[in-house]
Amino acid sequence: MKRPLPGWTVLVALLLTGCGERSPEPAAEVGLEPVGADAWFELVPTESGLDFVHQRAAVERFWFPEIMSGGAAWLDYDGDGDLDAYLVQGGDLGGDGGDGNRLYRNDGDGRFVDVTAVAAVGDRGYGMGAVVGDLDNDGDPDLYVTNLGPDTLYRNDGDGSFTPVLLPDDRVAWGTSGAAWDYDLDGDLDLYIVNYVSWSPETETDCYGVGGSRDYCHPSRYQAPAADTLLRNDGGLSFTDVSDELGLLGTFGNGLGVALVELTGAPRLDVYVANDGMPNQLWTVQGDRLGDVAVARGCSVNGLGVAEAGMGVAQGDVDGDGRLDLLLTHLARETNTLYLNRDGVCEDVTATSGLAAASLPRTGFGTALADFDHDGALDLWVSNGRVGREEIGSSGDPFAEPDQLFRGLGGARFEELPPAVSGVGRAPDNSRGAAFGDFDADGDTDALVVENGGPARLYRNRATTGGWMQLQLVTAAGSTAVGARATVSAGGSTLTHRVQPAYSYCSSNDPRVHFGLGDAASVAEVRIRTVDGGELSLLDLPAERLYRIGI
């Protein structure tokens, strides 16, 4: 019998849709096709203040890391209730580096202010991704930046600024995605960091592509997959590298994407790693070790038994059966892969999902399964960008591809929306990281996409056809309750999500869970379960509200 949750509290913040006029249409951009009034997304103009431009390389040397950066994160660093944006910079590997990462404060009126200097988070390493989590249990989010080389950990001081924190001396690798994960259930968040390739300028080699011209190499050319890293949180922002003693150093992969996932219905989350051209890994706690159970769970390779170029990863219940399924993005000439969860074992249903043909010509990175239009079925966003040079298209970038939006039809079926309807993919970008969250506090899920070597794009969601509910699940310290599971019953349907900010590619997302409710005006029941098995039930809650629930 599960124990009840002790001393829970519920605070309600109203976020009713229609409480103000929408922002005007964005300013026209060269190369953008017009979209209709019913488009799902609109591009927020750079006049909003979010003017980040990613730097790939001052001189194109065709060094492998140039084509893989960068990520993004949503976090409420100042505790004012809205999401601020952190964007990770690349730079020039053979020069003086880039301009540094950027933090943009969300002022809540559609405006962003660059506060990087004041917050002191402008890390100037060759950046890849960002991990967000309250690592010291003081109620505000801290920030971990993955780099090619030494990573950086920033403690949130609670006064609008951050302080760098010393990491273990041997934490030097090519880190990509990461997750804040309490693997040992001791009440604080540990750090799982995905590593890609053991690379240095000395290991670089010449590769050639279309027409015999210089191009970027495939990771297999280096024959140097890396083992991932687990940093145990010992309290007080002191960490110990326990990768060896937990068994991670015996398994190697070209790791790019990560997500905290649940396949078996157990309270505890596992870590799923998307590997580039190698079998994926699913790490679960087995006593005092971690075990890779991806083969047993059917999610190490696709349905044909082939390892694909894993980039981004997302999880969600796409068929409405209460079990959480997996979506992986892949290289062009491979399909993105949808795994349905069949009682803890994955089945590759890509061929019947409507995703196969549409994904074959694209190289997918950042991704999300989210109910963008609030009809009760999860939709799919995929941010695309090539990793090899091809003929230069209308955008002038040989790596550019259009992003894609798929409407969820229910029953693990999707249909691709054309750019004029979706509002995305109108101007091809070389997209990498994508972070998802409700930045404008209107109750739906927006998207922030980083272009490798170009400007970031912020997309405002305007596809609000149904009701919604958001849950902000927090611990007694006010920290995000990572791994908590929430199930909502409304309008005859049951919807399930888990608190899992770590997904997509090199990015961290809105820690709140979001439900599209269709025509339902209220929720009959909300059931919450924590990672240690505690349970809570709330009845008869009005829709179109954000509920902050202490668990």
Coordinates of C-alpha atoms in Angstrom, one line a residue:
M1 CA 0.0 0.0 0.0
K2 CA 1.3 3.4 -1.0
R3 CA 1.8 6.0 1.6
P4 CA -0.1 9.3 1.3
L5 CA 1.9 12.4 0.7
P6 CA 2.5 14.5 3.8
G7 CA 1.5 18.0 4.3
W8 CA 0.7 18.9 0.6
T9 CA -0.4 22.4 -0.4
V10 CA -2.1 23.7 -3.5
L11 CA -1.7 27.3 -4.7
V12 CA -3.6 28.4 -7.8
A13 CA -2.4 31.0 -10.3
L14 CA -5.0 32.0 -12.9
L15 CA -3.8 32.0 -16.5
L16 CA -7.0 32.3 -18.4
T17 CA -6.7 32.4 -22.2
G18 CA -8.1 35.5 -23.8
C19 CA -7.1 37.8 -21.0
G20 CA -5.5 40.2 -23.4
E21 CA -4.8 40.8 -27.0
R22 CA -2.2 38.8 -28.8
S23 CA 0.9 40.4 -30.0
P24 CA 0.9 41.8 -33.6
E25 CA 2.2 39.7 -36.5
P26 CA 6.0 39.5 -36.6
A27 CA 7.8 41.8 -39.0
A28 CA 8.4 40.4 -42.4
E29 CA 11.6 38.5 -43.0
V30 CA 13.4 37.7 -46.2
G31 CA 12.6 34.1 -47.4
L32 CA 9.6 33.7 -45.2
E33 CA 6.4 32.5 -46.8
P34 CA 3.2 34.1 -45.5
V35 CA 1.1 32.1 -43.1
G36 CA -2.6 32.1 -42.6
A37 CA -4.5 33.6 -39.7
D38 CA -5.0 30.1 -38.4
A39 CA -1.3 29.1 -38.3
W40 CA -0.3 27.2 -35.2
F41 CA 2.8 29.3 -34.5
E42 CA 4.0 32.8 -35.2
L43 CA 7.6 33.9 -35.2
V44 CA 8.4 36.4 -32.5
P45 CA 10.5 39.3 -34.0
T46 CA 14.0 40.0 -32.6
E47 CA 12.6 43.4 -31.5
S48 CA 11.3 41.4 -28.5
G49 CA 14.9 41.6 -27.2
L50 CA 15.8 37.9 -27.8
D51 CA 18.5 38.6 -30.3
F52 CA 20.9 35.7 -29.8
V53 CA 23.0 34.7 -32.8
H54 CA 24.9 31.4 -32.7
Q55 CA 28.4 31.3 -34.0
R56 CA 29.6 28.2 -35.7
A57 CA 33.1 29.1 -36.7
A58 CA 34.9 32.2 -37.8
V59 CA 36.9 30.1 -40.2
E60 CA 35.3 26.9 -41.4
R61 CA 37.9 24.2 -40.8
F62 CA 35.5 21.3 -41.1
W63 CA 36.4 20.3 -37.5
F64 CA 33.7 18.0 -36.3
P65 CA 32.4 20.0 -33.3
E66 CA 31.6 23.0 -35.5
I67 CA 28.4 21.3 -36.8
M68 CA 27.0 20.0 -33.5
S69 CA 26.4 23.0 -31.2
G70 CA 24.2 24.5 -29.6
G71 CA 21.4 24.1 -27.0
A72 CA 18.9 26.2 -25.0
A73 CA 17.1 26.2 -21.7
W74 CA 14.0 27.7 -20.1
L75 CA 14.3 28.5 -16.4
D76 CA 12.7 30.9 -14.0
Y77 CA 16.0 32.0 -12.6
D78 CA 14.6 35.1 -10.8
G79 CA 11.5 33.4 -9.3
D80 CA 9.0 35.9 -10.8
G81 CA 6.9 33.1 -12.3
D82 CA 7.8 33.4 -15.9
L83 CA 10.3 31.5 -18.0
D84 CA 13.7 33.1 -18.8
A85 CA 15.8 31.9 -21.7
Y86 CA 19.4 30.7 -21.7
L87 CA 21.2 30.1 -25.0
V88 CA 24.5 28.3 -25.5
Q89 CA 27.2 29.7 -27.8
G90 CA 29.6 27.8 -30.0
G91 CA 32.5 29.9 -31.3
D92 CA 35.7 29.4 -33.2
L93 CA 37.7 26.4 -32.1
G94 CA 41.0 27.6 -33.6
G95 CA 40.6 31.2 -32.5
D96 CA 39.5 33.2 -29.4
G97 CA 36.2 31.4 -28.9
G98 CA 32.8 32.9 -29.2
D99 CA 30.9 35.7 -27.7
G100 CA 29.8 33.5 -24.8
N101 CA 26.4 32.2 -23.7
R102 CA 23.5 34.5 -23.1
L103 CA 20.8 34.8 -20.4
Y104 CA 17.6 36.7 -21.3
R105 CA 15.3 37.8 -18.5
N106 CA 11.6 37.5 -19.4
D107 CA 9.8 40.7 -18.3
G108 CA 6.4 39.2 -18.8
D109 CA 5.2 41.7 -21.4
G110 CA 6.6 40.0 -24.5
R111 CA 10.0 41.6 -23.9
F112 CA 13.4 40.0 -23.1
V113 CA 16.4 41.7 -21.6
D114 CA 19.9 40.4 -21.9
V115 CA 21.1 40.1 -18.3
T116 CA 24.2 37.9 -19.0
A117 CA 26.7 40.4 -17.5
V118 CA 24.7 41.0 -14.3
A119 CA 24.0 37.3 -13.8
A120 CA 27.6 36.4 -14.6
V121 CA 26.6 33.3 -16.7
G122 CA 28.4 34.1 -20.0
D123 CA 30.5 31.0 -20.2
R124 CA 32.9 31.2 -23.1
G125 CA 33.7 27.6 -23.6
Y126 CA 32.8 25.9 -26.8
G127 CA 29.2 25.3 -25.7
M128 CA 26.9 22.4 -26.4
G129 CA 24.0 22.2 -23.9
A130 CA 22.4 23.3 -20.7
V131 CA 21.0 21.4 -17.7
V132 CA 18.7 23.1 -15.2
G133 CA 17.9 21.8 -11.7
D134 CA 17.9 22.9 -8.1
L135 CA 21.1 21.2 -7.2
D136 CA 21.5 22.7 -3.7
N137 CA 17.8 22.4 -2.7
D138 CA 17.4 26.1 -1.9
G139 CA 14.3 26.6 -4.1
D140 CA 15.9 28.2 -7.2
P141 CA 17.3 26.6 -10.3
D142 CA 21.0 26.2 -10.9
L143 CA 22.6 25.8 -14.2
Y144 CA 25.1 23.3 -15.7
V145 CA 26.6 24.0 -19.1
T146 CA 28.1 21.2 -21.2
N147 CA 31.1 22.1 -23.4
L148 CA 33.7 20.6 -25.6
G149 CA 36.2 20.5 -22.8
P150 CA 35.6 21.6 -19.2
D151 CA 31.9 22.1 -18.2
T152 CA 30.7 24.9 -16.0
L153 CA 28.3 24.7 -13.0
Y154 CA 26.6 27.9 -11.9
R155 CA 25.0 28.3 -8.5
N156 CA 21.9 30.5 -8.5
D157 CA 22.5 33.0 -5.6
G158 CA 18.9 34.0 -5.5
D159 CA 19.7 37.7 -6.1
G160 CA 19.8 37.7 -9.9
S161 CA 23.3 36.5 -10.1
F162 CA 25.2 33.2 -10.3
T163 CA 28.5 31.9 -8.9
P164 CA 30.7 29.3 -10.7
V165 CA 31.2 26.1 -8.7
L166 CA 34.3 23.8 -8.9
L167 CA 33.6 20.5 -10.5
P168 CA 35.7 17.2 -10.1
D169 CA 39.1 17.6 -11.8
D170 CA 38.5 14.9 -14.3
R171 CA 35.2 16.2 -15.6
V172 CA 36.7 17.1 -19.1
A173 CA 35.1 15.6 -22.2
W174 CA 32.8 16.5 -25.1
G175 CA 29.6 16.8 -23.1
T176 CA 26.3 17.2 -25.0
S177 CA 23.0 16.7 -23.3
G178 CA 22.4 16.2 -19.6
A179 CA 19.8 15.5 -16.9
A180 CA 19.4 16.4 -13.3
W181 CA 18.4 13.0 -11.8
D182 CA 18.1 11.8 -8.2
Y183 CA 19.4 8.3 -9.0
D184 CA 20.1 7.3 -5.4
L185 CA 16.8 8.8 -3.9
D186 CA 18.7 10.7 -1.3
G187 CA 16.7 13.9 -1.8
D188 CA 19.1 15.9 -4.0
L189 CA 19.6 15.9 -7.8
D190 CA 22.7 14.2 -9.3
L191 CA 24.0 15.0 -12.8
Y192 CA 24.0 12.6 -15.7
I193 CA 26.1 14.0 -18.5
V194 CA 26.1 12.5 -22.0
N195 CA 29.4 12.4 -23.8
Y196 CA 29.8 12.2 -27.6
V197 CA 33.3 11.6 -29.1
S198 CA 36.8 11.7 -27.7
W199 CA 37.9 14.5 -30.0
S200 CA 40.8 16.9 -30.3
P201 CA 42.2 18.9 -33.2
E202 CA 45.0 16.4 -33.4
T203 CA 42.5 13.6 -34.2
E204 CA 40.7 15.5 -36.9
T205 CA 40.8 13.9 -40.4
D206 CA 39.8 15.0 -43.9
C207 CA 36.4 13.9 -45.3
Y208 CA 34.8 14.7 -48.6
G209 CA 31.1 15.0 -49.6
V210 CA 29.1 16.1 -52.6
G211 CA 31.2 16.6 -55.7
G212 CA 34.4 15.7 -53.9
S213 CA 34.5 18.9 -51.8
R214 CA 35.6 19.0 -48.1
D215 CA 32.9 18.1 -45.7
Y216 CA 32.3 17.1 -42.1
C217 CA 33.1 13.5 -41.0
H218 CA 30.7 10.9 -39.6
P219 CA 31.4 10.1 -35.9
S220 CA 32.4 6.6 -36.9
R221 CA 35.4 8.0 -38.8
Y222 CA 37.0 8.9 -35.4
Q223 CA 36.4 5.5 -33.8
A224 CA 36.4 7.2 -30.4
P225 CA 33.0 6.8 -28.7
A226 CA 32.9 8.1 -25.2
A227 CA 31.5 6.8 -21.9
D228 CA 29.0 9.0 -20.1
T229 CA 29.5 10.6 -16.7
L230 CA 27.5 10.5 -13.5
L231 CA 28.2 13.1 -10.9
R232 CA 26.8 12.2 -7.4
N233 CA 25.6 15.2 -5.5
D234 CA 27.1 15.0 -2.0
G235 CA 25.3 18.1 -0.8
G236 CA 26.4 21.7 -0.7
L237 CA 27.1 21.6 -4.4
S238 CA 29.9 19.2 -3.9
F239 CA 30.0 16.4 -6.5
T240 CA 31.8 13.1 -6.8
D241 CA 32.4 11.3 -10.2
V242 CA 30.9 7.9 -9.6
S243 CA 30.9 6.8 -13.3
D244 CA 33.4 4.0 -12.7
E245 CA 31.9 2.5 -9.6
L246 CA 28.4 2.5 -11.1
G247 CA 29.5 0.7 -14.3
L248 CA 29.2 3.5 -16.8
L249 CA 32.9 3.4 -17.9
G250 CA 32.5 -0.1 -19.4
T251 CA 30.0 1.1 -22.0
F252 CA 30.7 3.5 -24.8
G253 CA 28.5 5.4 -27.3
N254 CA 28.4 8.5 -29.4
G255 CA 25.8 10.1 -27.1
L256 CA 23.8 13.2 -28.1
G257 CA 20.3 13.1 -26.7
V258 CA 19.0 12.2 -23.2
A259 CA 15.6 11.9 -21.5
L260 CA 14.4 10.8 -18.1
V261 CA 11.9 8.1 -19.0
E262 CA 9.6 5.5 -17.6
L263 CA 8.7 2.4 -19.4
T264 CA 7.5 -0.1 -16.7
G265 CA 5.3 2.1 -14.6
A266 CA 7.7 2.1 -11.7
P267 CA 7.9 5.3 -9.6
R268 CA 11.6 5.7 -10.3
L269 CA 12.9 7.2 -13.6
D270 CA 15.5 5.7 -15.8
V271 CA 17.9 7.5 -18.2
Y272 CA 17.6 7.0 -21.9
V273 CA 20.5 8.0 -24.1
A274 CA 20.3 8.5 -27.9
N275 CA 23.6 7.5 -29.5
D276 CA 24.7 8.6 -33.0
G277 CA 25.2 5.5 -35.1
M278 CA 25.4 3.1 -32.2
P279 CA 22.8 1.2 -30.1
N280 CA 21.0 3.4 -27.6
Q281 CA 21.2 2.9 -23.8
L282 CA 18.6 2.7 -21.1
W283 CA 20.2 3.0 -17.7
T284 CA 18.3 1.7 -14.6
V285 CA 19.4 1.5 -11.0
Q286 CA 20.2 -2.1 -10.1
G287 CA 21.3 -2.2 -6.5
D288 CA 24.5 -0.2 -6.2
R289 CA 25.2 -0.3 -10.0
L290 CA 23.5 1.0 -13.2
G291 CA 22.5 -1.5 -15.8
D292 CA 21.8 -1.0 -19.5
V293 CA 18.5 -2.6 -20.2
A294 CA 17.8 -1.1 -23.7
V295 CA 18.1 -4.4 -25.5
A296 CA 15.7 -6.1 -23.1
R297 CA 13.2 -3.2 -23.4
G298 CA 13.4 -3.1 -27.2
C299 CA 14.7 0.5 -27.5
S300 CA 18.4 0.0 -28.4
V301 CA 17.9 -0.3 -32.1
N302 CA 15.0 0.1 -34.6
G303 CA 12.5 -2.6 -35.6
L304 CA 14.9 -3.9 -38.3
G305 CA 17.7 -4.4 -35.7
V306 CA 19.7 -1.4 -37.0
A307 CA 21.4 1.2 -34.9
E308 CA 20.5 4.7 -36.2
A309 CA 21.9 8.2 -35.8
G310 CA 20.2 9.2 -32.5
M311 CA 20.1 12.9 -32.0
G312 CA 17.0 14.1 -30.0
V313 CA 14.7 12.2 -27.8
A314 CA 11.2 12.8 -26.3
Q315 CA 8.7 10.8 -24.3
G316 CA 4.9 11.0 -24.1
D317 CA 1.8 8.9 -24.2
V318 CA 0.9 9.1 -27.9
D319 CA -1.8 6.4 -28.0
G320 CA -3.6 7.3 -24.7
D321 CA -3.1 4.0 -22.9
G322 CA -1.4 5.5 -19.9
R323 CA 2.0 4.2 -20.8
L324 CA 4.8 6.6 -22.0
D325 CA 6.2 6.0 -25.4
L326 CA 9.5 7.2 -27.0
L327 CA 10.4 9.3 -30.1
L328 CA 13.9 9.6 -31.5
T329 CA 15.1 11.9 -34.2
H330 CA 17.7 10.7 -36.7
L331 CA 19.9 11.4 -39.8
A332 CA 18.5 11.9 -43.3
R333 CA 17.8 8.6 -45.1
E334 CA 16.8 7.2 -41.7
T335 CA 13.3 7.6 -40.4
N336 CA 12.7 9.3 -37.0
T337 CA 11.6 6.4 -34.8
L338 CA 8.5 6.0 -32.7
Y339 CA 8.5 3.3 -30.1
L340 CA 5.2 2.3 -28.5
N341 CA 5.4 1.1 -25.0
R342 CA 3.8 -2.4 -24.8
D343 CA 3.9 -3.2 -21.1
G344 CA 7.5 -2.1 -20.7
V345 CA 8.8 -3.4 -24.0
C346 CA 9.1 -1.0 -27.0
E347 CA 7.7 -1.7 -30.5
D348 CA 8.8 0.3 -33.5
V349 CA 5.6 1.5 -35.1
T350 CA 7.2 4.2 -37.3
A351 CA 5.9 2.6 -40.5
T352 CA 2.3 2.9 -39.5
S353 CA 2.6 6.3 -37.6
G354 CA 2.7 8.6 -40.6
L355 CA 6.2 9.8 -39.6
A356 CA 8.4 7.6 -41.8
A357 CA 8.2 9.2 -45.3
A358 CA 8.2 12.7 -43.9
S359 CA 11.4 12.2 -41.9
L360 CA 13.5 10.4 -44.5
P361 CA 14.8 13.5 -46.2
R362 CA 15.5 15.4 -43.0
T363 CA 18.1 15.3 -40.2
G364 CA 16.3 15.8 -36.9
F365 CA 17.7 17.3 -33.7
G366 CA 15.5 19.1 -31.1
T367 CA 12.1 17.5 -30.6
A368 CA 9.0 17.4 -28.4
L369 CA 5.8 15.5 -27.9
A370 CA 3.3 18.1 -26.7
D371 CA -0.3 18.9 -27.1
F372 CA 0.2 22.2 -29.0
D373 CA -3.5 22.6 -30.0
H374 CA -5.1 21.3 -26.8
D375 CA -7.2 18.6 -28.5
G376 CA -6.1 15.9 -26.1
A377 CA -3.7 14.2 -28.5
L378 CA 0.1 14.8 -28.4
D379 CA 1.6 16.5 -31.5
L380 CA 5.2 16.4 -32.6
W381 CA 7.8 19.1 -33.3
V382 CA 11.1 18.2 -35.0
S383 CA 13.9 20.8 -35.6
N384 CA 16.0 19.8 -38.6
G385 CA 19.4 20.7 -40.0
R386 CA 22.0 18.8 -42.1
V387 CA 25.4 17.8 -40.9
G388 CA 26.9 17.5 -44.4
R389 CA 27.1 20.1 -47.1
E390 CA 24.6 19.8 -50.0
E391 CA 23.5 22.1 -52.7
I392 CA 22.8 25.6 -51.5
G393 CA 19.1 26.4 -51.4
S394 CA 17.1 29.6 -51.2
S395 CA 18.3 30.3 -47.7
G396 CA 21.9 30.4 -48.7
D397 CA 22.9 27.8 -46.1
P398 CA 23.9 24.4 -47.5
F399 CA 23.0 22.8 -44.1
A400 CA 19.5 24.4 -43.8
E401 CA 16.4 22.3 -43.7
P402 CA 12.8 23.2 -42.7
D403 CA 11.6 22.3 -39.3
Q404 CA 8.5 20.2 -39.1
L405 CA 5.2 20.1 -37.1
F406 CA 3.0 17.0 -37.0
R407 CA -0.6 17.0 -35.7
G408 CA -1.4 14.1 -33.5
L409 CA -4.4 12.2 -34.7
G410 CA -4.6 9.8 -31.7
G411 CA -3.8 6.1 -31.7
A412 CA -0.1 6.8 -32.5
R413 CA -0.9 8.4 -35.8
F414 CA 0.4 11.8 -37.1
E415 CA 0.0 14.0 -40.1
E416 CA 2.5 16.6 -41.2
L417 CA 1.2 20.2 -41.3
P418 CA 2.4 22.3 -44.2
P419 CA 4.4 25.5 -43.3
A420 CA 1.5 27.8 -44.1
V421 CA -0.7 26.0 -41.5
S422 CA 2.0 25.2 -38.9
G423 CA 3.8 28.5 -39.1
V424 CA 7.2 26.7 -38.8
G425 CA 9.6 25.6 -41.5
R426 CA 8.9 28.6 -43.7
A427 CA 12.5 29.5 -43.9
P428 CA 14.9 26.6 -43.6
D429 CA 17.4 26.8 -40.8
N430 CA 20.3 24.6 -39.6
S431 CA 18.4 23.8 -36.4
R432 CA 19.9 22.1 -33.3
G433 CA 18.7 22.5 -29.8
A434 CA 15.0 23.2 -29.2
A435 CA 13.5 24.1 -25.8
F436 CA 9.8 24.0 -25.1
G437 CA 7.7 26.0 -22.6
D438 CA 5.0 28.5 -22.0
F439 CA 7.1 31.7 -22.1
D440 CA 4.1 34.1 -22.4
A441 CA 2.0 32.5 -19.6
D442 CA -1.1 32.0 -21.8
G443 CA -1.4 28.3 -21.1
D444 CA 0.1 26.7 -24.2
T445 CA 3.5 25.4 -25.2
D446 CA 5.9 27.6 -27.2
A447 CA 9.2 26.7 -28.8
L448 CA 12.7 28.2 -28.8
V449 CA 15.0 26.9 -31.5
V450 CA 18.8 27.5 -31.9
E451 CA 20.2 27.6 -35.4
N452 CA 23.8 26.3 -35.7
G453 CA 25.5 29.4 -37.2
G454 CA 22.5 31.7 -37.2
P455 CA 19.8 33.5 -35.1
A456 CA 17.7 31.8 -32.5
R457 CA 14.0 31.7 -33.3
L458 CA 11.2 32.0 -30.8
Y459 CA 7.8 30.7 -31.8
R460 CA 4.7 31.8 -30.0
N461 CA 1.9 29.2 -30.0
R462 CA -1.5 30.4 -31.1
A463 CA -3.2 27.1 -31.9
T464 CA -5.5 27.1 -28.8
T465 CA -8.5 25.1 -29.9
G466 CA -9.3 23.5 -26.6
G467 CA -9.0 23.8 -22.8
W468 CA -5.8 23.2 -20.8
M469 CA -4.3 22.6 -17.4
Q470 CA -0.7 23.1 -16.1
L471 CA 0.7 21.6 -13.0
Q472 CA 3.8 22.9 -11.2
L473 CA 4.9 20.1 -8.8
V474 CA 7.4 21.2 -6.2
T475 CA 9.1 19.7 -3.2
A476 CA 9.0 21.1 0.4
A477 CA 12.0 23.2 -0.5
G478 CA 10.2 24.7 -3.5
S479 CA 12.3 22.7 -6.0
T480 CA 10.9 21.1 -9.1
A481 CA 9.7 17.5 -8.2
V482 CA 11.7 15.8 -11.0
G483 CA 10.2 12.5 -11.9
A484 CA 6.7 13.0 -10.3
R485 CA 4.0 11.4 -12.4
A486 CA 0.7 13.3 -13.0
T487 CA -2.5 11.7 -14.4
V488 CA -5.5 13.8 -15.4
S489 CA -9.0 12.5 -16.0
A490 CA -11.2 14.9 -18.0
G491 CA -13.9 14.6 -20.5
G492 CA -13.8 10.8 -20.6
S493 CA -10.1 10.8 -21.3
T494 CA -7.1 10.0 -19.2
L495 CA -3.8 11.8 -19.8
T496 CA -0.4 11.1 -18.3
H497 CA 2.8 13.1 -18.0
R498 CA 5.9 13.1 -15.8
V499 CA 8.0 16.0 -14.7
Q500 CA 11.0 15.7 -16.9
P501 CA 12.7 18.9 -18.1
A502 CA 15.5 16.9 -19.7
Y503 CA 14.6 15.9 -23.3
S504 CA 15.0 17.2 -26.9
Y505 CA 18.6 17.9 -27.8
C506 CA 21.2 19.6 -25.6
S507 CA 18.3 21.5 -24.0
S508 CA 16.2 21.9 -20.8
N509 CA 12.5 22.6 -20.9
D510 CA 9.6 24.0 -18.9
P511 CA 9.5 22.0 -15.7
R512 CA 5.7 22.4 -15.5
V513 CA 3.5 19.6 -17.0
H514 CA 0.9 20.6 -19.5
F515 CA -2.3 19.0 -20.5
G516 CA -4.6 19.7 -23.4
L517 CA -8.2 19.0 -22.4
G518 CA -10.2 19.4 -25.6
D519 CA -13.8 20.4 -24.8
A520 CA -13.5 19.7 -21.1
A521 CA -14.2 22.7 -18.8
S522 CA -13.0 20.9 -15.7
V523 CA -10.8 18.0 -14.5
A524 CA -12.6 15.2 -12.6
E525 CA -9.4 14.0 -10.9
V526 CA -5.7 14.7 -10.8
R527 CA -3.5 11.8 -9.5
I528 CA 0.1 12.5 -8.5
R529 CA 2.8 10.0 -7.7
T530 CA 6.3 10.8 -6.5
V531 CA 9.5 8.9 -7.3
D532 CA 9.4 7.3 -3.8
G533 CA 5.8 6.0 -4.2
G534 CA 3.8 8.7 -2.4
E535 CA 0.4 9.4 -3.9
L536 CA -2.1 12.3 -3.9
S537 CA -5.5 12.8 -5.5
L538 CA -7.3 16.1 -6.2
L539 CA -10.9 16.2 -7.4
D540 CA -13.0 18.5 -9.5
L541 CA -10.6 21.2 -10.5
P542 CA -11.5 24.0 -13.0
A543 CA -9.6 24.0 -16.3
E544 CA -7.4 26.7 -17.8
R545 CA -5.4 27.3 -14.7
L546 CA -1.9 26.7 -13.4
Y547 CA -1.8 24.7 -10.2
R548 CA 1.3 24.9 -8.0
I549 CA 1.2 21.7 -5.8
G550 CA 3.7 21.1 -3.0
I551 CA 4.4 17.4 -2.7

